[in-house]
Amino acid sequence: MAKKLLSDPTIKSAKSEDKDKRLNDGGGLYLLIKTNGAKWWRFDYSFAGKRKTLSLGVYPKTTLTDARRKAIETKSKVANGIDPSDTRKEKKANDKLATENENRLKSGLTIIDNFEHVAREWGRSMG
């Protein structure tokens, strides 16, 4: 990152206002202070010619050091042709599918995306 503008005392003393406010740390990383006082780390990046924003956590649970580390990791992924937003969405979908399959197994149903489930769905669509 180019220039580190933020410090912990600056972040701690920042107050909410009538509209959302940004405290920039440089290199696309900033702290978004919501009107309700919540402080969200955000990282702006470009991928395939599009501007995107990724949430990196909530302050103080995610510290300034953590947010900077996550921003560096995100930049590295983008440089290697990986869209962190898509990666996050895929993980979320996979986690949801795993939870759903676990619940289906407990209920005595077949899991989704196995051969039996696909064959039954295909049979329903043909009949």
PDB file of C-alpha atoms in Angstrom:
ATOM      1  CA  MET A   1       0.000   0.000   0.000  1.00  0.00           C
ATOM      2  CA  ALA A   2       1.199   3.415  -0.811  1.00  0.00           C
ATOM      3  CA  LYS A   3       0.688   5.519   2.260  1.00  0.00           C
ATOM      4  CA  LYS A   4      -0.751   4.505   5.626  1.00  0.00           C
ATOM      5  CA  LEU A   5      -3.012   7.351   6.647  1.00  0.00           C
ATOM      6  CA  LEU A   6      -4.961   5.806   9.495  1.00  0.00           C
ATOM      7  CA  SER A   7      -3.940   5.029  13.053  1.00  0.00           C
ATOM      8  CA  ASP A   8      -5.822   3.308  15.867  1.00  0.00           C
ATOM      9  CA  PRO A   9      -6.397   6.548  17.810  1.00  0.00           C
ATOM     10  CA  THR A  10      -7.834   8.178  14.667  1.00  0.00           C
ATOM     11  CA  ILE A  11     -10.197   5.245  14.125  1.00  0.00           C
ATOM     12  CA  LYS A  12     -11.290   5.057  17.759  1.00  0.00           C
ATOM     13  CA  SER A  13     -12.073   8.775  17.926  1.00  0.00           C
ATOM     14  CA  ALA A  14     -13.973   8.865  14.596  1.00  0.00           C
ATOM     15  CA  LYS A  15     -17.654   9.592  15.109  1.00  0.00           C
ATOM     16  CA  SER A  16     -20.669   8.952  12.914  1.00  0.00           C
ATOM     17  CA  GLU A  17     -22.329  11.800  11.068  1.00  0.00           C
ATOM     18  CA  ASP A  18     -25.580  12.462   9.217  1.00  0.00           C
ATOM     19  CA  LYS A  19     -24.341  10.428   6.257  1.00  0.00           C
ATOM     20  CA  ASP A  20     -21.810   7.637   5.762  1.00  0.00           C
ATOM     21  CA  LYS A  21     -18.194   8.768   5.982  1.00  0.00           C
ATOM     22  CA  ARG A  22     -14.961   7.244   4.654  1.00  0.00           C
ATOM     23  CA  LEU A  23     -11.561   7.271   6.314  1.00  0.00           C
ATOM     24  CA  ASN A  24      -9.007   6.340   3.653  1.00  0.00           C
ATOM     25  CA  ASP A  25      -5.895   4.311   4.391  1.00  0.00           C
ATOM     26  CA  GLY A  26      -4.601   4.324   0.825  1.00  0.00           C
ATOM     27  CA  GLY A  27      -4.338   1.675  -1.849  1.00  0.00           C
ATOM     28  CA  GLY A  28      -8.107   1.109  -1.965  1.00  0.00           C
ATOM     29  CA  LEU A  29      -8.527   0.351   1.754  1.00  0.00           C
ATOM     30  CA  TYR A  30     -10.872   2.509   3.795  1.00  0.00           C
ATOM     31  CA  LEU A  31     -13.030   2.472   6.898  1.00  0.00           C
ATOM     32  CA  LEU A  32     -16.697   3.202   6.215  1.00  0.00           C
ATOM     33  CA  ILE A  33     -18.358   4.808   9.219  1.00  0.00           C
ATOM     34  CA  LYS A  34     -22.108   4.284   9.020  1.00  0.00           C
ATOM     35  CA  THR A  35     -24.638   6.738  10.427  1.00  0.00           C
ATOM     36  CA  ASN A  36     -25.412   4.290  13.258  1.00  0.00           C
ATOM     37  CA  GLY A  37     -21.737   4.329  14.315  1.00  0.00           C
ATOM     38  CA  ALA A  38     -20.759   0.938  12.837  1.00  0.00           C
ATOM     39  CA  LYS A  39     -17.274   0.913  11.325  1.00  0.00           C
ATOM     40  CA  TRP A  40     -16.807  -1.388   8.313  1.00  0.00           C
ATOM     41  CA  TRP A  41     -13.530  -2.086   6.521  1.00  0.00           C
ATOM     42  CA  ARG A  42     -13.909  -1.912   2.744  1.00  0.00           C
ATOM     43  CA  PHE A  43     -11.477  -2.512  -0.088  1.00  0.00           C
ATOM     44  CA  ASP A  44     -12.023  -1.160  -3.610  1.00  0.00           C
ATOM     45  CA  TYR A  45     -10.376  -2.948  -6.534  1.00  0.00           C
ATOM     46  CA  SER A  46     -10.783  -3.401 -10.269  1.00  0.00           C
ATOM     47  CA  PHE A  47     -11.287  -6.765 -11.928  1.00  0.00           C
ATOM     48  CA  ALA A  48     -11.920  -7.325 -15.628  1.00  0.00           C
ATOM     49  CA  GLY A  49     -12.429  -3.596 -16.089  1.00  0.00           C
ATOM     50  CA  LYS A  50     -15.069  -3.322 -13.374  1.00  0.00           C
ATOM     51  CA  ARG A  51     -14.793  -1.526 -10.043  1.00  0.00           C
ATOM     52  CA  LYS A  52     -15.670  -3.742  -7.106  1.00  0.00           C
ATOM     53  CA  THR A  53     -15.819  -3.387  -3.343  1.00  0.00           C
ATOM     54  CA  LEU A  54     -15.090  -6.137  -0.851  1.00  0.00           C
ATOM     55  CA  SER A  55     -15.990  -6.048   2.839  1.00  0.00           C
ATOM     56  CA  LEU A  56     -13.035  -7.016   5.051  1.00  0.00           C
ATOM     57  CA  GLY A  57     -14.678  -6.972   8.478  1.00  0.00           C
ATOM     58  CA  VAL A  58     -15.994  -4.757  11.235  1.00  0.00           C
ATOM     59  CA  TYR A  59     -13.840  -2.605  13.499  1.00  0.00           C
ATOM     60  CA  PRO A  60     -12.728  -3.293  16.265  1.00  0.00           C
ATOM     61  CA  LYS A  61     -13.057  -7.055  15.711  1.00  0.00           C
ATOM     62  CA  THR A  62     -11.021  -6.599  12.532  1.00  0.00           C
ATOM     63  CA  THR A  63      -8.131  -4.359  13.514  1.00  0.00           C
ATOM     64  CA  LEU A  64      -6.295  -1.907  11.280  1.00  0.00           C
ATOM     65  CA  THR A  65      -3.434  -4.404  10.958  1.00  0.00           C
ATOM     66  CA  ASP A  66      -5.860  -7.208  10.013  1.00  0.00           C
ATOM     67  CA  ALA A  67      -7.580  -5.010   7.431  1.00  0.00           C
ATOM     68  CA  ARG A  68      -4.241  -4.073   5.850  1.00  0.00           C
ATOM     69  CA  ARG A  69      -3.194  -7.734   5.711  1.00  0.00           C
ATOM     70  CA  LYS A  70      -6.512  -8.705   4.099  1.00  0.00           C
ATOM     71  CA  ALA A  71      -6.164  -5.866   1.574  1.00  0.00           C
ATOM     72  CA  ILE A  72      -2.693  -7.103   0.606  1.00  0.00           C
ATOM     73  CA  GLU A  73      -4.005 -10.676   0.225  1.00  0.00           C
ATOM     74  CA  THR A  74      -6.865  -9.377  -1.923  1.00  0.00           C
ATOM     75  CA  LYS A  75      -4.474  -7.409  -4.138  1.00  0.00           C
ATOM     76  CA  SER A  76      -2.378 -10.538  -4.579  1.00  0.00           C
ATOM     77  CA  LYS A  77      -5.420 -12.565  -5.661  1.00  0.00           C
ATOM     78  CA  VAL A  78      -6.452  -9.896  -8.161  1.00  0.00           C
ATOM     79  CA  ALA A  79      -2.901  -9.774  -9.551  1.00  0.00           C
ATOM     80  CA  ASN A  80      -3.103 -13.550 -10.065  1.00  0.00           C
ATOM     81  CA  GLY A  81      -6.382 -13.281 -11.983  1.00  0.00           C
ATOM     82  CA  ILE A  82      -8.653 -14.370  -9.124  1.00  0.00           C
ATOM     83  CA  ASP A  83     -11.714 -12.286  -8.296  1.00  0.00           C
ATOM     84  CA  PRO A  84     -12.021 -12.328  -4.478  1.00  0.00           C
ATOM     85  CA  SER A  85     -15.714 -11.462  -4.665  1.00  0.00           C
ATOM     86  CA  ASP A  86     -16.459 -14.495  -6.855  1.00  0.00           C
ATOM     87  CA  THR A  87     -14.331 -16.697  -4.590  1.00  0.00           C
ATOM     88  CA  ARG A  88     -16.309 -15.529  -1.565  1.00  0.00           C
ATOM     89  CA  LYS A  89     -19.646 -16.142  -3.327  1.00  0.00           C
ATOM     90  CA  GLU A  90     -18.566 -19.667  -4.357  1.00  0.00           C
ATOM     91  CA  LYS A  91     -17.510 -20.508  -0.804  1.00  0.00           C
ATOM     92  CA  LYS A  92     -20.800 -19.231   0.568  1.00  0.00           C
ATOM     93  CA  ALA A  93     -22.772 -21.315  -1.962  1.00  0.00           C
ATOM     94  CA  ASN A  94     -20.686 -24.418  -1.186  1.00  0.00           C
ATOM     95  CA  ASP A  95     -21.175 -23.938   2.555  1.00  0.00           C
ATOM     96  CA  LYS A  96     -24.938 -23.551   2.042  1.00  0.00           C
ATOM     97  CA  LEU A  97     -25.043 -26.714  -0.085  1.00  0.00           C
ATOM     98  CA  ALA A  98     -23.043 -28.659   2.521  1.00  0.00           C
ATOM     99  CA  THR A  99     -25.430 -27.555   5.289  1.00  0.00           C
ATOM    100  CA  GLU A 100     -28.459 -28.410   3.169  1.00  0.00           C
ATOM    101  CA  ASN A 101     -27.027 -31.842   2.323  1.00  0.00           C
ATOM    102  CA  GLU A 102     -26.317 -32.502   6.000  1.00  0.00           C
ATOM    103  CA  ASN A 103     -29.945 -31.659   6.834  1.00  0.00           C
ATOM    104  CA  ARG A 104     -31.200 -33.843   3.958  1.00  0.00           C
ATOM    105  CA  LEU A 105     -29.142 -36.806   5.181  1.00  0.00           C
ATOM    106  CA  LYS A 106     -30.528 -36.384   8.704  1.00  0.00           C
ATOM    107  CA  SER A 107     -34.032 -36.429   7.206  1.00  0.00           C
ATOM    108  CA  GLY A 108     -33.309 -39.588   5.207  1.00  0.00           C
ATOM    109  CA  LEU A 109     -33.206 -37.833   1.834  1.00  0.00           C
ATOM    110  CA  THR A 110     -30.492 -38.108  -0.811  1.00  0.00           C
ATOM    111  CA  ILE A 111     -27.934 -35.361  -1.024  1.00  0.00           C
ATOM    112  CA  ILE A 112     -28.149 -32.750  -3.747  1.00  0.00           C
ATOM    113  CA  ASP A 113     -25.822 -33.107  -6.736  1.00  0.00           C
ATOM    114  CA  ASN A 114     -25.178 -36.806  -6.330  1.00  0.00           C
ATOM    115  CA  PHE A 115     -26.099 -39.187  -9.133  1.00  0.00           C
ATOM    116  CA  GLU A 116     -29.330 -40.390  -7.515  1.00  0.00           C
ATOM    117  CA  HIS A 117     -30.585 -36.841  -6.907  1.00  0.00           C
ATOM    118  CA  VAL A 118     -29.751 -35.747 -10.459  1.00  0.00           C
ATOM    119  CA  ALA A 119     -31.426 -38.850 -11.928  1.00  0.00           C
ATOM    120  CA  ARG A 120     -34.610 -38.269  -9.881  1.00  0.00           C
ATOM    121  CA  GLU A 121     -34.748 -34.592 -10.891  1.00  0.00           C
ATOM    122  CA  TRP A 122     -34.234 -35.542 -14.526  1.00  0.00           C
ATOM    123  CA  GLY A 123     -36.982 -38.159 -14.262  1.00  0.00           C
ATOM    124  CA  ARG A 124     -39.374 -35.574 -12.819  1.00  0.00           C
ATOM    125  CA  SER A 125     -38.637 -33.126 -15.599  1.00  0.00           C
ATOM    126  CA  MET A 126     -39.230 -35.801 -18.252  1.00  0.00           C
ATOM    127  CA  GLY A 127     -42.487 -37.079 -16.782  1.00  0.00           C
TER     128      GLY A 127
END
